[in-house]
Short mmCIF file of C-alpha atoms in Angstrom, two decimals:
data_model
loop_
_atom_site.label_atom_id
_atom_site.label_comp_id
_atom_site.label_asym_id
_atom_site.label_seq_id
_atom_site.Cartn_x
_atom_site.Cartn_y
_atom_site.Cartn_z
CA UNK M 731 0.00 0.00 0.00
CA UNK M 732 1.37 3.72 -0.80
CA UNK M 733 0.53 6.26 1.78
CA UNK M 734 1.51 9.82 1.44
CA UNK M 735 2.36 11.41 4.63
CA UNK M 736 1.82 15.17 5.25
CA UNK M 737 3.59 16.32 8.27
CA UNK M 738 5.74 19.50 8.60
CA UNK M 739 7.53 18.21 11.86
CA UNK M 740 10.70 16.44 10.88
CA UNK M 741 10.92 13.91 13.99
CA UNK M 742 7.04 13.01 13.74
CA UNK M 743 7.33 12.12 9.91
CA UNK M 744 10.00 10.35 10.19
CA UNK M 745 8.36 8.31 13.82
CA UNK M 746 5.57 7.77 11.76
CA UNK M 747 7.19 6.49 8.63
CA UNK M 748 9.54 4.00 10.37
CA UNK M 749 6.32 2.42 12.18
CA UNK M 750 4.61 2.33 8.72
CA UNK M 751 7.39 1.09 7.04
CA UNK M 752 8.06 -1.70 9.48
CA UNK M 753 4.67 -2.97 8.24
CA UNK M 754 5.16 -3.50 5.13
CA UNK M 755 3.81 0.37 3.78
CA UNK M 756 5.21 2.20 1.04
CA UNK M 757 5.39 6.01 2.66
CA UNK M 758 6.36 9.14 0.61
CA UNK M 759 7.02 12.06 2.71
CA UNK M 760 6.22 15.75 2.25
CA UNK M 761 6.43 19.11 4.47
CA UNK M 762 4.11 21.30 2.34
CA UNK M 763 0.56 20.84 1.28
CA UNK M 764 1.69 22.55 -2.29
CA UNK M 765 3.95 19.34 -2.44
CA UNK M 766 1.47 16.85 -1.93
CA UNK M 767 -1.04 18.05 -4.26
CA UNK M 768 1.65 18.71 -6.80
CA UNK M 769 2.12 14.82 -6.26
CA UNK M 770 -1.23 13.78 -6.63
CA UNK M 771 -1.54 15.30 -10.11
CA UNK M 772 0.89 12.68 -10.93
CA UNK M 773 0.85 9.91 -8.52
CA UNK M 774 -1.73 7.97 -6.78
CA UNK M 775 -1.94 7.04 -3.06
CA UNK M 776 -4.02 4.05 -1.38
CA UNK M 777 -4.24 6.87 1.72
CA UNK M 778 -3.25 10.09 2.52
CA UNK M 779 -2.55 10.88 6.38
CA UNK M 780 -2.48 14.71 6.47
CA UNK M 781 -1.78 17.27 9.34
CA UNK M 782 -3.70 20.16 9.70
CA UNK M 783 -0.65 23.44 10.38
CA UNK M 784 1.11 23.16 8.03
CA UNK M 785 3.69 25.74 6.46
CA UNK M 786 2.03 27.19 3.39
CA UNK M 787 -1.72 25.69 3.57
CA UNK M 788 -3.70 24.29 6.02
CA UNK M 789 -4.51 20.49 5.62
CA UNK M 790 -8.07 21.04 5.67
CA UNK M 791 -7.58 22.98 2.57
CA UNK M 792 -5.63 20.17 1.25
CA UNK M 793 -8.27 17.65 2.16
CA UNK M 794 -10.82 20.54 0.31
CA UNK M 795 -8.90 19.99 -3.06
CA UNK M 796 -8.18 16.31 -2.87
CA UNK M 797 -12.20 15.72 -2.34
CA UNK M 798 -12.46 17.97 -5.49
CA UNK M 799 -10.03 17.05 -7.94
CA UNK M 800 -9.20 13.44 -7.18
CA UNK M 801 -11.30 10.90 -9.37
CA UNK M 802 -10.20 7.67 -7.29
CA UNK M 803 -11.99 7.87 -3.51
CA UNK M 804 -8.78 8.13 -2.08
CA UNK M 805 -9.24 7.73 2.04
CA UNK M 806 -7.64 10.33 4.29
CA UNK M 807 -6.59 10.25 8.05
CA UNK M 808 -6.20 13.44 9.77
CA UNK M 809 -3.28 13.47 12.48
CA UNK M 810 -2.99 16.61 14.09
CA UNK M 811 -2.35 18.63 17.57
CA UNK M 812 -6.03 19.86 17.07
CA UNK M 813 -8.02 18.06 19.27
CA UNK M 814 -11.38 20.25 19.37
CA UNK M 815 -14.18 18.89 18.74
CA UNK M 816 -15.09 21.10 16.38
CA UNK M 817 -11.88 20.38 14.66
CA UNK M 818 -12.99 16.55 14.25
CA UNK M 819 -16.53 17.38 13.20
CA UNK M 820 -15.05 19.91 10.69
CA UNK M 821 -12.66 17.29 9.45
CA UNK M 822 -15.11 14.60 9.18
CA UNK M 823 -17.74 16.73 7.22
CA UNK M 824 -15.22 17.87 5.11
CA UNK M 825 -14.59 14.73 3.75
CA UNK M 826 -11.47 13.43 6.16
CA UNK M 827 -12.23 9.72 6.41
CA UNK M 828 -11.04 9.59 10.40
CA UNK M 829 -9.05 11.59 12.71
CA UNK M 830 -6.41 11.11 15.10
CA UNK M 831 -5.09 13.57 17.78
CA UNK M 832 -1.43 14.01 18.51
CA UNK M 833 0.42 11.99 20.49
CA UNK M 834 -0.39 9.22 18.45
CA UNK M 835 -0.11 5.36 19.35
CA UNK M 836 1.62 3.86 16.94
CA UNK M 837 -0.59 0.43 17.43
CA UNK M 838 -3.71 2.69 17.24
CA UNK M 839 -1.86 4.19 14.09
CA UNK M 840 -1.48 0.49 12.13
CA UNK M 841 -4.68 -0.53 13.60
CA UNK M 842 -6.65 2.21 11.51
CA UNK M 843 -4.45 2.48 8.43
CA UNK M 844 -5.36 -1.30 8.24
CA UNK M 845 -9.04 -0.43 8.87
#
């Protein structure tokens, strides 16, 4: 499975990649939401994880142009320090296909990319 990973922070990307990776996932990496969906008009994903700050756009905007320009119904996974309700419910309505607050368990983590 190919997941692309949107996270700015340098140590969580990388925490997150090596527990992916040591599943058996195929994880590309990027810092900026401009790099992802520069990506995704040439590559495909089985699932994006996304964070919400992020240096140039916010991921909910990200998630915004992935539900509109993406064909494939490509699931996304929120994993953010935002932790609001309101955050989740404005996630989840916009099309995020779950959430998961910061710190993350990493068993909790392979548990729901598997789901």
């Amino acid at each position: 499975m190919r997941i692309a990973l949107l996270e700015d922070d340098e140590y969580m990307s990388e925490l997150i990649k090596l527990c992916l990776n040591g599943d058996g996932y195929d994880v590309q990496l990027f810092s900026h939401g401009k790099e992802l969906v520069k990506s995704l008009g040439r590559e495909s994903y089985d699932l994006l994880i996304i964070d919400w700050v992020l240096p140039d756009i916010q991921g909910d905007e990200v998630l915004a142009w992935v539900r509109e320009h993406i064909e494939w119904p490509v699931p996304v996974l929120f994993v953010t320090q935002r932790d609001s309700e309101d955050d989740i419910v404005h996630a989840l309505n916009a099309g995020a296909d779950d959430y998961m607050p910061k710190p993350v368990s990493q068993q909790i983590l392979l548990a729901r990319v598997k789901a």
